[in-house]
mmCIF file of N, CA, C and O in Angstrom:
data_model
loop_
_atom_site.group_PDB
_atom_site.id
_atom_site.type_symbol
_atom_site.label_atom_id
_atom_site.label_comp_id
_atom_site.label_asym_id
_atom_site.label_seq_id
_atom_site.Cartn_x
_atom_site.Cartn_y
_atom_site.Cartn_z
ATOM 1 N N PRO A 114 -31.728 -44.445 43.988
ATOM 2 C CA PRO A 114 -32.770 -43.830 43.178
ATOM 3 C C PRO A 114 -32.180 -43.186 41.924
ATOM 4 O O PRO A 114 -31.067 -42.720 41.943
ATOM 5 N N ARG A 115 -32.998 -43.132 40.870
ATOM 6 C CA ARG A 115 -32.559 -42.512 39.617
ATOM 7 C C ARG A 115 -32.557 -40.997 39.764
ATOM 8 O O ARG A 115 -33.454 -40.427 40.373
ATOM 9 N N PRO A 116 -31.548 -40.351 39.170
ATOM 10 C CA PRO A 116 -31.545 -38.883 39.226
ATOM 11 C C PRO A 116 -32.665 -38.309 38.372
ATOM 12 O O PRO A 116 -33.065 -38.890 37.370
ATOM 13 N N ASN A 117 -33.174 -37.181 38.786
ATOM 14 C CA ASN A 117 -34.224 -36.490 38.051
ATOM 15 C C ASN A 117 -33.587 -35.774 36.858
ATOM 16 O O ASN A 117 -32.749 -34.900 37.041
ATOM 17 N N PRO A 118 -33.955 -36.097 35.605
ATOM 18 C CA PRO A 118 -33.320 -35.474 34.443
ATOM 19 C C PRO A 118 -33.635 -33.984 34.316
ATOM 20 O O PRO A 118 -32.945 -33.273 33.604
ATOM 21 N N LEU A 119 -34.658 -33.504 35.008
ATOM 22 C CA LEU A 119 -34.997 -32.084 34.944
ATOM 23 C C LEU A 119 -34.274 -31.268 36.010
ATOM 24 O O LEU A 119 -34.283 -30.049 35.978
ATOM 25 N N GLN A 120 -33.633 -31.947 36.955
ATOM 26 C CA GLN A 120 -32.938 -31.260 38.031
ATOM 27 C C GLN A 120 -31.510 -30.955 37.602
ATOM 28 O O GLN A 120 -30.834 -31.800 37.031
ATOM 29 N N PRO A 121 -31.031 -29.729 37.836
ATOM 30 C CA PRO A 121 -29.655 -29.389 37.474
ATOM 31 C C PRO A 121 -28.671 -30.327 38.159
ATOM 32 O O PRO A 121 -28.875 -30.737 39.301
ATOM 33 N N CYS A 122 -27.569 -30.649 37.466
ATOM 34 C CA CYS A 122 -26.606 -31.602 38.026
ATOM 35 C C CYS A 122 -25.869 -31.048 39.240
ATOM 36 O O CYS A 122 -25.325 -31.807 40.020
ATOM 37 N N TRP A 123 -25.852 -29.726 39.439
ATOM 38 C CA TRP A 123 -25.133 -29.154 40.560
ATOM 39 C C TRP A 123 -25.912 -29.220 41.872
ATOM 40 O O TRP A 123 -25.344 -29.012 42.930
ATOM 41 N N VAL A 124 -27.198 -29.522 41.837
ATOM 42 C CA VAL A 124 -28.003 -29.553 43.053
ATOM 43 C C VAL A 124 -27.453 -30.609 44.009
ATOM 44 O O VAL A 124 -27.213 -31.741 43.626
ATOM 45 N N GLY A 125 -27.226 -30.197 45.229
ATOM 46 C CA GLY A 125 -26.738 -31.122 46.254
ATOM 47 C C GLY A 125 -25.241 -31.321 46.247
ATOM 48 O O GLY A 125 -24.716 -32.121 46.992
ATOM 49 N N LYS A 126 -24.504 -30.559 45.416
ATOM 50 C CA LYS A 126 -23.056 -30.730 45.358
ATOM 51 C C LYS A 126 -22.307 -29.667 46.134
ATOM 52 O O LYS A 126 -21.132 -29.463 45.934
ATOM 53 N N GLY A 127 -22.984 -28.975 47.010
ATOM 54 C CA GLY A 127 -22.311 -27.990 47.843
ATOM 55 C C GLY A 127 -22.266 -26.630 47.198
ATOM 56 O O GLY A 127 -23.104 -26.267 46.404
ATOM 57 N N GLY A 128 -21.231 -25.903 47.494
ATOM 58 C CA GLY A 128 -21.088 -24.532 47.022
ATOM 59 C C GLY A 128 -20.550 -23.707 48.168
ATOM 60 O O GLY A 128 -20.008 -24.242 49.129
ATOM 61 N N LEU A 129 -20.679 -22.409 48.086
ATOM 62 C CA LEU A 129 -20.226 -21.551 49.162
ATOM 63 C C LEU A 129 -21.162 -21.691 50.348
ATOM 64 O O LEU A 129 -22.351 -21.882 50.182
ATOM 65 N N SER A 130 -20.606 -21.589 51.534
ATOM 66 C CA SER A 130 -21.465 -21.650 52.712
ATOM 67 C C SER A 130 -22.279 -20.364 52.789
ATOM 68 O O SER A 130 -21.880 -19.335 52.266
ATOM 69 N N HIS A 131 -23.422 -20.431 53.441
ATOM 70 C CA HIS A 131 -24.261 -19.244 53.568
ATOM 71 C C HIS A 131 -23.528 -18.131 54.303
ATOM 72 O O HIS A 131 -23.726 -16.966 54.032
ATOM 73 N N SER A 132 -22.625 -18.483 55.236
ATOM 74 C CA SER A 132 -21.893 -17.450 55.958
ATOM 75 C C SER A 132 -20.876 -16.759 55.065
ATOM 76 O O SER A 132 -20.481 -15.631 55.326
ATOM 77 N N ALA A 133 -20.431 -17.408 53.988
ATOM 78 C CA ALA A 133 -19.465 -16.787 53.086
ATOM 79 C C ALA A 133 -20.120 -15.726 52.221
ATOM 80 O O ALA A 133 -19.474 -14.780 51.798
ATOM 81 N N ILE A 134 -21.395 -15.870 51.943
ATOM 82 C CA ILE A 134 -22.092 -14.882 51.122
ATOM 83 C C ILE A 134 -22.277 -13.622 51.955
ATOM 84 O O ILE A 134 -22.834 -13.651 53.033
ATOM 85 N N GLY A 135 -21.773 -12.537 51.464
ATOM 86 C CA GLY A 135 -21.861 -11.270 52.171
ATOM 87 C C GLY A 135 -20.664 -10.997 53.070
ATOM 88 O O GLY A 135 -20.556 -9.929 53.641
ATOM 89 N N ALA A 136 -19.717 -11.935 53.169
ATOM 90 C CA ALA A 136 -18.594 -11.762 54.073
ATOM 91 C C ALA A 136 -17.378 -11.125 53.422
ATOM 92 O O ALA A 136 -16.519 -10.608 54.114
ATOM 93 N N ALA A 137 -17.273 -11.142 52.119
ATOM 94 C CA ALA A 137 -16.081 -10.640 51.445
ATOM 95 C C ALA A 137 -16.208 -9.165 51.118
ATOM 96 O O ALA A 137 -17.298 -8.645 50.954
ATOM 97 N N PRO A 138 -15.045 -8.481 51.004
ATOM 98 C CA PRO A 138 -15.082 -7.076 50.617
ATOM 99 C C PRO A 138 -15.481 -6.929 49.158
ATOM 100 O O PRO A 138 -15.393 -7.885 48.394
ATOM 101 N N PRO A 139 -15.915 -5.724 48.741
ATOM 102 C CA PRO A 139 -16.299 -5.515 47.346
ATOM 103 C C PRO A 139 -15.178 -5.932 46.394
ATOM 104 O O PRO A 139 -14.011 -5.734 46.682
ATOM 105 N N GLY A 140 -15.572 -6.523 45.262
ATOM 106 C CA GLY A 140 -14.591 -6.977 44.277
ATOM 107 C C GLY A 140 -14.109 -8.386 44.514
ATOM 108 O O GLY A 140 -13.267 -8.894 43.796
ATOM 109 N N HIS A 141 -14.612 -9.039 45.530
ATOM 110 C CA HIS A 141 -14.237 -10.423 45.819
ATOM 111 C C HIS A 141 -15.502 -11.264 45.865
ATOM 112 O O HIS A 141 -16.580 -10.773 46.142
ATOM 113 N N VAL A 142 -15.324 -12.563 45.628
ATOM 114 C CA VAL A 142 -16.464 -13.463 45.642
ATOM 115 C C VAL A 142 -17.058 -13.488 47.038
ATOM 116 O O VAL A 142 -16.349 -13.627 48.029
ATOM 117 N N GLY A 143 -18.370 -13.319 47.115
ATOM 118 C CA GLY A 143 -19.077 -13.361 48.382
ATOM 119 C C GLY A 143 -19.684 -12.006 48.700
ATOM 120 O O GLY A 143 -19.056 -11.184 49.324
ATOM 121 N N THR A 144 -20.870 -11.769 48.271
ATOM 122 C CA THR A 144 -21.559 -10.515 48.534
ATOM 123 C C THR A 144 -23.055 -10.769 48.470
ATOM 124 O O THR A 144 -23.477 -11.847 48.114
ATOM 125 N N SER A 145 -23.845 -9.780 48.831
ATOM 126 C CA SER A 145 -25.285 -9.993 48.852
ATOM 127 C C SER A 145 -25.922 -9.865 47.471
ATOM 128 O O SER A 145 -27.075 -10.179 47.297
ATOM 129 N N SER A 146 -25.191 -9.367 46.473
ATOM 130 C CA SER A 146 -25.713 -9.255 45.117
ATOM 131 C C SER A 146 -25.844 -10.632 44.490
ATOM 132 O O SER A 146 -25.176 -11.576 44.887
ATOM 133 N N LEU A 147 -26.691 -10.732 43.487
ATOM 134 C CA LEU A 147 -26.845 -12.001 42.777
ATOM 135 C C LEU A 147 -26.260 -11.901 41.368
ATOM 136 O O LEU A 147 -26.679 -12.618 40.468
ATOM 137 N N THR A 148 -25.274 -11.026 41.180
ATOM 138 C CA THR A 148 -24.613 -10.860 39.896
ATOM 139 C C THR A 148 -23.134 -11.183 40.042
ATOM 140 O O THR A 148 -22.483 -10.749 40.988
ATOM 141 N N VAL A 149 -22.609 -11.950 39.091
ATOM 142 C CA VAL A 149 -21.206 -12.334 39.087
ATOM 143 C C VAL A 149 -20.559 -11.801 37.816
ATOM 144 O O VAL A 149 -21.115 -11.938 36.729
ATOM 145 N N MET A 150 -19.380 -11.203 37.965
ATOM 146 C CA MET A 150 -18.579 -10.788 36.822
ATOM 147 C C MET A 150 -17.530 -11.878 36.597
ATOM 148 O O MET A 150 -16.734 -12.171 37.488
ATOM 149 N N VAL A 151 -17.581 -12.506 35.424
ATOM 150 C CA VAL A 151 -16.579 -13.491 35.045
ATOM 151 C C VAL A 151 -15.546 -12.732 34.224
ATOM 152 O O VAL A 151 -15.882 -12.084 33.233
ATOM 153 N N ARG A 152 -14.285 -12.781 34.651
ATOM 154 C CA ARG A 152 -13.222 -12.031 33.985
ATOM 155 C C ARG A 152 -12.178 -12.970 33.409
ATOM 156 O O ARG A 152 -12.226 -14.171 33.621
ATOM 157 N N SER A 153 -11.248 -12.396 32.693
ATOM 158 C CA SER A 153 -10.108 -13.121 32.119
ATOM 159 C C SER A 153 -10.507 -14.119 31.051
ATOM 160 O O SER A 153 -9.829 -15.124 30.848
ATOM 161 N N LEU A 154 -11.636 -13.870 30.367
ATOM 162 C CA LEU A 154 -12.009 -14.744 29.248
ATOM 163 C C LEU A 154 -11.090 -14.428 28.069
ATOM 164 O O LEU A 154 -10.814 -13.260 27.801
ATOM 165 N N PRO A 155 -10.611 -15.450 27.370
ATOM 166 C CA PRO A 155 -9.748 -15.200 26.213
ATOM 167 C C PRO A 155 -10.490 -14.373 25.157
ATOM 168 O O PRO A 155 -11.696 -14.522 24.981
ATOM 169 N N LYS A 156 -9.771 -13.521 24.464
ATOM 170 C CA LYS A 156 -10.378 -12.676 23.429
ATOM 171 C C LYS A 156 -11.043 -13.525 22.348
ATOM 172 O O LYS A 156 -12.019 -13.107 21.736
ATOM 173 N N ALA A 157 -10.534 -14.729 22.125
ATOM 174 C CA ALA A 157 -11.081 -15.609 21.087
ATOM 175 C C ALA A 157 -12.392 -16.282 21.509
ATOM 176 O O ALA A 157 -13.074 -16.869 20.685
ATOM 177 N N TYR A 158 -12.725 -16.188 22.804
ATOM 178 C CA TYR A 158 -13.963 -16.810 23.268
ATOM 179 C C TYR A 158 -15.168 -16.095 22.667
ATOM 180 O O TYR A 158 -15.259 -14.878 22.719
ATOM 181 N N THR A 159 -16.103 -16.871 22.163
ATOM 182 C CA THR A 159 -17.369 -16.320 21.677
ATOM 183 C C THR A 159 -18.419 -16.553 22.756
ATOM 184 O O THR A 159 -18.222 -17.340 23.685
ATOM 185 N N GLU A 160 -19.547 -15.892 22.595
ATOM 186 C CA GLU A 160 -20.658 -16.101 23.528
ATOM 187 C C GLU A 160 -21.089 -17.568 23.514
ATOM 188 O O GLU A 160 -21.336 -18.159 24.564
ATOM 189 N N ASP A 161 -21.141 -18.177 22.329
ATOM 190 C CA ASP A 161 -21.542 -19.581 22.225
ATOM 191 C C ASP A 161 -20.560 -20.516 22.925
ATOM 192 O O ASP A 161 -20.972 -21.468 23.590
ATOM 193 N N LEU A 162 -19.253 -20.253 22.791
ATOM 194 C CA LEU A 162 -18.255 -21.090 23.479
ATOM 195 C C LEU A 162 -18.414 -20.970 24.993
ATOM 196 O O LEU A 162 -18.325 -21.969 25.708
ATOM 197 N N PHE A 163 -18.635 -19.755 25.459
ATOM 198 C CA PHE A 163 -18.788 -19.550 26.896
ATOM 199 C C PHE A 163 -20.045 -20.240 27.411
ATOM 200 O O PHE A 163 -20.024 -20.894 28.459
ATOM 201 N N LEU A 164 -21.149 -20.127 26.670
ATOM 202 C CA LEU A 164 -22.382 -20.810 27.081
ATOM 203 C C LEU A 164 -22.198 -22.324 27.081
ATOM 204 O O LEU A 164 -22.727 -23.028 27.950
ATOM 205 N N GLU A 165 -21.427 -22.841 26.134
ATOM 206 C CA GLU A 165 -21.128 -24.274 26.115
ATOM 207 C C GLU A 165 -20.331 -24.664 27.361
ATOM 208 O O GLU A 165 -20.565 -25.706 27.964
ATOM 209 N N GLU A 166 -19.394 -23.808 27.740
ATOM 210 C CA GLU A 166 -18.598 -24.025 28.946
ATOM 211 C C GLU A 166 -19.508 -24.095 30.179
ATOM 212 O O GLU A 166 -19.362 -24.974 31.027
ATOM 213 N N LEU A 167 -20.463 -23.182 30.251
ATOM 214 C CA LEU A 167 -21.393 -23.175 31.378
ATOM 215 C C LEU A 167 -22.254 -24.433 31.383
ATOM 216 O O LEU A 167 -22.523 -25.010 32.439
ATOM 217 N N CYS A 168 -22.666 -24.868 30.209
ATOM 218 C CA CYS A 168 -23.465 -26.090 30.079
ATOM 219 C C CYS A 168 -22.671 -27.312 30.564
ATOM 220 O O CYS A 168 -23.208 -28.165 31.256
ATOM 221 N N HIS A 169 -21.376 -27.368 30.229
ATOM 222 C CA HIS A 169 -20.524 -28.466 30.719
ATOM 223 C C HIS A 169 -20.487 -28.499 32.240
ATOM 224 O O HIS A 169 -20.358 -29.561 32.839
ATOM 225 N N GLY A 170 -20.610 -27.317 32.846
ATOM 226 C CA GLY A 170 -20.613 -27.237 34.305
ATOM 227 C C GLY A 170 -21.975 -27.483 34.922
ATOM 228 O O GLY A 170 -22.134 -27.472 36.135
ATOM 229 N N GLY A 171 -23.002 -27.667 34.077
ATOM 230 C CA GLY A 171 -24.333 -27.988 34.577
ATOM 231 C C GLY A 171 -25.280 -26.802 34.677
ATOM 232 O O GLY A 171 -26.322 -26.897 35.312
ATOM 233 N N PHE A 172 -24.930 -25.685 34.034
ATOM 234 C CA PHE A 172 -25.759 -24.478 34.111
ATOM 235 C C PHE A 172 -26.280 -24.111 32.732
ATOM 236 O O PHE A 172 -25.543 -24.162 31.749
ATOM 237 N N THR A 173 -27.562 -23.746 32.661
ATOM 238 C CA THR A 173 -28.150 -23.333 31.391
ATOM 239 C C THR A 173 -28.864 -21.999 31.547
ATOM 240 O O THR A 173 -29.347 -21.654 32.626
ATOM 241 N N ARG A 174 -28.896 -21.285 30.437
ATOM 242 C CA ARG A 174 -29.597 -20.001 30.380
ATOM 243 C C ARG A 174 -31.078 -20.246 30.674
ATOM 244 O O ARG A 174 -31.571 -21.339 30.470
ATOM 245 N N GLU A 175 -31.775 -19.273 31.127
ATOM 246 C CA GLU A 175 -33.182 -19.311 31.509
ATOM 247 C C GLU A 175 -33.414 -20.097 32.803
ATOM 248 O O GLU A 175 -34.022 -19.590 33.713
ATOM 249 N N ARG A 176 -32.917 -21.331 32.907
ATOM 250 C CA ARG A 176 -33.164 -22.123 34.115
ATOM 251 C C ARG A 176 -32.326 -21.629 35.294
ATOM 252 O O ARG A 176 -32.829 -21.515 36.410
ATOM 253 N N ASP A 177 -31.054 -21.327 35.052
ATOM 254 C CA ASP A 177 -30.146 -21.025 36.155
ATOM 255 C C ASP A 177 -29.770 -19.561 36.291
ATOM 256 O O ASP A 177 -29.458 -19.110 37.384
ATOM 257 N N PHE A 178 -29.781 -18.811 35.206
ATOM 258 C CA PHE A 178 -29.460 -17.387 35.295
ATOM 259 C C PHE A 178 -30.371 -16.595 34.379
ATOM 260 O O PHE A 178 -30.776 -17.057 33.330
ATOM 261 N N ASP A 179 -30.707 -15.398 34.838
ATOM 262 C CA ASP A 179 -31.680 -14.595 34.106
ATOM 263 C C ASP A 179 -31.074 -13.375 33.431
ATOM 264 O O ASP A 179 -31.761 -12.659 32.716
ATOM 265 N N CYS A 180 -29.808 -13.130 33.646
ATOM 266 C CA CYS A 180 -29.109 -12.019 33.005
ATOM 267 C C CYS A 180 -27.779 -12.540 32.483
ATOM 268 O O CYS A 180 -27.073 -13.266 33.190
ATOM 269 N N PHE A 181 -27.443 -12.182 31.258
ATOM 270 C CA PHE A 181 -26.210 -12.659 30.641
ATOM 271 C C PHE A 181 -25.725 -11.580 29.678
ATOM 272 O O PHE A 181 -26.354 -11.331 28.662
ATOM 273 N N GLU A 182 -24.645 -10.879 30.050
ATOM 274 C CA GLU A 182 -24.101 -9.813 29.213
ATOM 275 C C GLU A 182 -22.653 -10.134 28.892
ATOM 276 O O GLU A 182 -21.753 -9.886 29.698
ATOM 277 N N PHE A 183 -22.426 -10.694 27.715
ATOM 278 C CA PHE A 183 -21.100 -11.126 27.272
ATOM 279 C C PHE A 183 -20.393 -9.969 26.574
ATOM 280 O O PHE A 183 -20.966 -9.311 25.719
ATOM 281 N N ASN A 184 -19.139 -9.723 26.939
ATOM 282 C CA ASN A 184 -18.358 -8.648 26.329
ATOM 283 C C ASN A 184 -17.014 -9.217 25.874
ATOM 284 O O ASN A 184 -16.072 -9.301 26.661
ATOM 285 N N SER A 185 -16.932 -9.619 24.605
ATOM 286 C CA SER A 185 -15.712 -10.253 24.104
ATOM 287 C C SER A 185 -14.535 -9.284 24.055
ATOM 288 O O SER A 185 -13.392 -9.676 24.268
ATOM 289 N N SER A 186 -14.794 -7.997 23.803
ATOM 290 C CA SER A 186 -13.690 -7.039 23.713
ATOM 291 C C SER A 186 -13.000 -6.829 25.062
ATOM 292 O O SER A 186 -11.808 -6.537 25.106
ATOM 293 N N GLU A 187 -13.736 -6.983 26.144
ATOM 294 C CA GLU A 187 -13.142 -6.850 27.479
ATOM 295 C C GLU A 187 -12.830 -8.193 28.125
ATOM 296 O O GLU A 187 -12.284 -8.247 29.224
ATOM 297 N N GLY A 188 -13.216 -9.292 27.475
ATOM 298 C CA GLY A 188 -12.969 -10.617 28.039
ATOM 299 C C GLY A 188 -13.718 -10.842 29.332
ATOM 300 O O GLY A 188 -13.181 -11.396 30.290
ATOM 301 N N SER A 189 -14.983 -10.403 29.357
ATOM 302 C CA SER A 189 -15.757 -10.533 30.586
ATOM 303 C C SER A 189 -17.217 -10.858 30.278
ATOM 304 O O SER A 189 -17.666 -10.735 29.143
ATOM 305 N N CYS A 190 -17.928 -11.259 31.314
ATOM 306 C CA CYS A 190 -19.346 -11.546 31.178
ATOM 307 C C CYS A 190 -20.018 -11.326 32.528
ATOM 308 O O CYS A 190 -19.527 -11.800 33.560
ATOM 309 N N LEU A 191 -21.122 -10.593 32.508
ATOM 310 C CA LEU A 191 -21.954 -10.441 33.698
ATOM 311 C C LEU A 191 -23.013 -11.538 33.673
ATOM 312 O O LEU A 191 -23.671 -11.727 32.653
ATOM 313 N N VAL A 192 -23.149 -12.245 34.770
ATOM 314 C CA VAL A 192 -24.148 -13.303 34.877
ATOM 315 C C VAL A 192 -24.991 -13.002 36.120
ATOM 316 O O VAL A 192 -24.454 -12.887 37.223
ATOM 317 N N GLY A 193 -26.300 -12.837 35.922
ATOM 318 C CA GLY A 193 -27.205 -12.540 37.021
ATOM 319 C C GLY A 193 -28.078 -13.735 37.354
ATOM 320 O O GLY A 193 -28.549 -14.436 36.463
ATOM 321 N N PHE A 194 -28.278 -13.962 38.637
ATOM 322 C CA PHE A 194 -29.005 -15.141 39.105
ATOM 323 C C PHE A 194 -30.263 -14.737 39.858
ATOM 324 O O PHE A 194 -30.329 -13.676 40.458
ATOM 325 N N GLY A 195 -31.240 -15.621 39.861
ATOM 326 C CA GLY A 195 -32.490 -15.394 40.568
ATOM 327 C C GLY A 195 -32.447 -15.825 42.018
ATOM 328 O O GLY A 195 -33.282 -15.413 42.804
ATOM 329 N N ASN A 196 -31.453 -16.667 42.373
ATOM 330 C CA ASN A 196 -31.359 -17.060 43.779
ATOM 331 C C ASN A 196 -29.913 -17.329 44.177
ATOM 332 O O ASN A 196 -29.066 -17.653 43.360
ATOM 333 N N ALA A 197 -29.640 -17.147 45.459
ATOM 334 C CA ALA A 197 -28.279 -17.230 45.995
ATOM 335 C C ALA A 197 -27.699 -18.639 45.922
ATOM 336 O O ALA A 197 -26.489 -18.800 45.753
ATOM 337 N N GLU A 198 -28.527 -19.669 46.050
ATOM 338 C CA GLU A 198 -28.014 -21.042 45.988
ATOM 339 C C GLU A 198 -27.423 -21.343 44.619
ATOM 340 O O GLU A 198 -26.345 -21.923 44.509
ATOM 341 N N VAL A 199 -28.105 -20.936 43.573
ATOM 342 C CA VAL A 199 -27.610 -21.155 42.215
ATOM 343 C C VAL A 199 -26.330 -20.357 42.002
ATOM 344 O O VAL A 199 -25.344 -20.860 41.466
ATOM 345 N N MET A 200 -26.325 -19.103 42.450
ATOM 346 C CA MET A 200 -25.135 -18.270 42.294
ATOM 347 C C MET A 200 -23.935 -18.872 43.019
ATOM 348 O O MET A 200 -22.841 -18.969 42.454
ATOM 349 N N SER A 201 -24.107 -19.292 44.249
ATOM 350 C CA SER A 201 -22.982 -19.844 44.996
ATOM 351 C C SER A 201 -22.505 -21.158 44.399
ATOM 352 O O SER A 201 -21.298 -21.436 44.374
ATOM 353 N N SER A 202 -23.408 -21.964 43.857
ATOM 354 C CA SER A 202 -23.003 -23.195 43.173
ATOM 355 C C SER A 202 -22.227 -22.875 41.897
ATOM 356 O O SER A 202 -21.245 -23.539 41.574
ATOM 357 N N PHE A 203 -22.655 -21.832 41.177
ATOM 358 C CA PHE A 203 -21.962 -21.390 39.969
ATOM 359 C C PHE A 203 -20.523 -20.974 40.302
ATOM 360 O O PHE A 203 -19.567 -21.402 39.659
ATOM 361 N N VAL A 204 -20.376 -20.154 41.331
ATOM 362 C CA VAL A 204 -19.053 -19.693 41.737
ATOM 363 C C VAL A 204 -18.188 -20.873 42.170
ATOM 364 O O VAL A 204 -17.023 -20.989 41.773
ATOM 365 N N ALA A 205 -18.735 -21.788 42.964
ATOM 366 C CA ALA A 205 -17.982 -22.954 43.420
ATOM 367 C C ALA A 205 -17.561 -23.845 42.248
ATOM 368 O O ALA A 205 -16.498 -24.451 42.265
ATOM 369 N N THR A 206 -18.391 -23.906 41.218
ATOM 370 C CA THR A 206 -18.101 -24.746 40.064
ATOM 371 C C THR A 206 -17.007 -24.152 39.181
ATOM 372 O O THR A 206 -16.161 -24.876 38.667
ATOM 373 N N PHE A 207 -16.995 -22.817 39.030
ATOM 374 C CA PHE A 207 -16.105 -22.210 38.046
ATOM 375 C C PHE A 207 -14.947 -21.384 38.589
ATOM 376 O O PHE A 207 -13.891 -21.330 37.955
ATOM 377 N N ASP A 208 -15.080 -20.716 39.704
ATOM 378 C CA ASP A 208 -14.040 -19.796 40.161
ATOM 379 C C ASP A 208 -12.712 -20.512 40.385
ATOM 380 O O ASP A 208 -12.628 -21.464 41.140
ATOM 381 N N GLY A 209 -11.680 -20.051 39.673
ATOM 382 C CA GLY A 209 -10.346 -20.630 39.798
ATOM 383 C C GLY A 209 -10.150 -21.942 39.053
ATOM 384 O O GLY A 209 -9.071 -22.528 39.095
ATOM 385 N N LYS A 210 -11.181 -22.403 38.361
ATOM 386 C CA LYS A 210 -11.094 -23.674 37.624
ATOM 387 C C LYS A 210 -10.626 -23.428 36.196
ATOM 388 O O LYS A 210 -10.850 -22.374 35.623
ATOM 389 N N GLU A 211 -9.980 -24.421 35.619
ATOM 390 C CA GLU A 211 -9.480 -24.311 34.246
ATOM 391 C C GLU A 211 -10.624 -24.340 33.242
ATOM 392 O O GLU A 211 -11.589 -25.074 33.397
ATOM 393 N N MET A 212 -10.492 -23.525 32.205
ATOM 394 C CA MET A 212 -11.499 -23.446 31.153
ATOM 395 C C MET A 212 -11.370 -24.641 30.212
ATOM 396 O O MET A 212 -10.271 -25.080 29.916
ATOM 397 N N TRP A 213 -12.498 -25.160 29.751
ATOM 398 C CA TRP A 213 -12.514 -26.293 28.818
ATOM 399 C C TRP A 213 -11.915 -25.924 27.465
ATOM 400 O O TRP A 213 -11.212 -26.699 26.850
ATOM 401 N N HIS A 214 -12.245 -24.726 26.990
ATOM 402 C CA HIS A 214 -11.850 -24.326 25.641
ATOM 403 C C HIS A 214 -10.611 -23.451 25.606
ATOM 404 O O HIS A 214 -10.312 -22.866 24.568
ATOM 405 N N ALA A 215 -9.898 -23.345 26.698
ATOM 406 C CA ALA A 215 -8.670 -22.537 26.749
ATOM 407 C C ALA A 215 -7.731 -23.167 27.763
ATOM 408 O O ALA A 215 -7.653 -22.747 28.916
ATOM 409 N N SER A 216 -7.032 -24.190 27.332
ATOM 410 C CA SER A 216 -6.142 -24.941 28.206
ATOM 411 C C SER A 216 -5.169 -24.012 28.944
ATOM 412 O O SER A 216 -4.545 -23.137 28.348
ATOM 413 N N GLY A 217 -5.070 -24.209 30.226
ATOM 414 C CA GLY A 217 -4.162 -23.428 31.049
ATOM 415 C C GLY A 217 -4.764 -22.135 31.590
ATOM 416 O O GLY A 217 -4.214 -21.536 32.501
ATOM 417 N N ARG A 218 -5.883 -21.678 31.057
ATOM 418 C CA ARG A 218 -6.540 -20.458 31.533
ATOM 419 C C ARG A 218 -7.555 -20.823 32.599
ATOM 420 O O ARG A 218 -8.245 -21.821 32.494
ATOM 421 N N LYS A 219 -7.653 -19.996 33.627
ATOM 422 C CA LYS A 219 -8.605 -20.239 34.719
ATOM 423 C C LYS A 219 -9.597 -19.104 34.828
ATOM 424 O O LYS A 219 -9.285 -17.959 34.526
ATOM 425 N N PHE A 220 -10.803 -19.465 35.255
ATOM 426 C CA PHE A 220 -11.843 -18.470 35.466
ATOM 427 C C PHE A 220 -11.491 -17.589 36.669
ATOM 428 O O PHE A 220 -10.964 -18.085 37.662
ATOM 429 N N ALA A 221 -11.809 -16.317 36.560
ATOM 430 C CA ALA A 221 -11.693 -15.380 37.670
ATOM 431 C C ALA A 221 -13.050 -14.717 37.822
ATOM 432 O O ALA A 221 -13.652 -14.291 36.835
ATOM 433 N N MET A 222 -13.556 -14.668 39.052
ATOM 434 C CA MET A 222 -14.901 -14.136 39.284
ATOM 435 C C MET A 222 -14.911 -13.144 40.428
ATOM 436 O O MET A 222 -14.098 -13.220 41.337
ATOM 437 N N ALA A 223 -15.875 -12.259 40.348
ATOM 438 C CA ALA A 223 -16.140 -11.330 41.435
ATOM 439 C C ALA A 223 -17.639 -11.094 41.492
ATOM 440 O O ALA A 223 -18.280 -10.908 40.462
ATOM 441 N N CYS A 224 -18.193 -11.162 42.693
ATOM 442 C CA CYS A 224 -19.609 -10.836 42.859
ATOM 443 C C CYS A 224 -19.726 -9.323 42.934
ATOM 444 O O CYS A 224 -18.887 -8.650 43.500
ATOM 445 N N LEU A 225 -20.770 -8.822 42.314
ATOM 446 C CA LEU A 225 -20.966 -7.358 42.281
ATOM 447 C C LEU A 225 -22.058 -6.936 43.231
ATOM 448 O O LEU A 225 -22.905 -7.677 43.589
#
């Protein structure tokens, strides 16, 4: 069957298990909150570059996350999600993975 062009590309590709959500101590991926802190972003990263990075991973603003607070001076971004499945897919897609626009740098995440 043809893929649905309106369906996010990450749907059906796994993610964190439901038992992993809520199992980690504070400051580590896996908690009941639906907010993720993305850390270790290069100082040169702009909000637009980061959003492009998220788009490459199959995530778009409005559809997949409802809160986005980019802080270039601290090299971090808060991303808030409306549901746990999207959040866990986001973490599985990016946590520990190399950044497209910063060769050799990897994403670091923590659920808040």
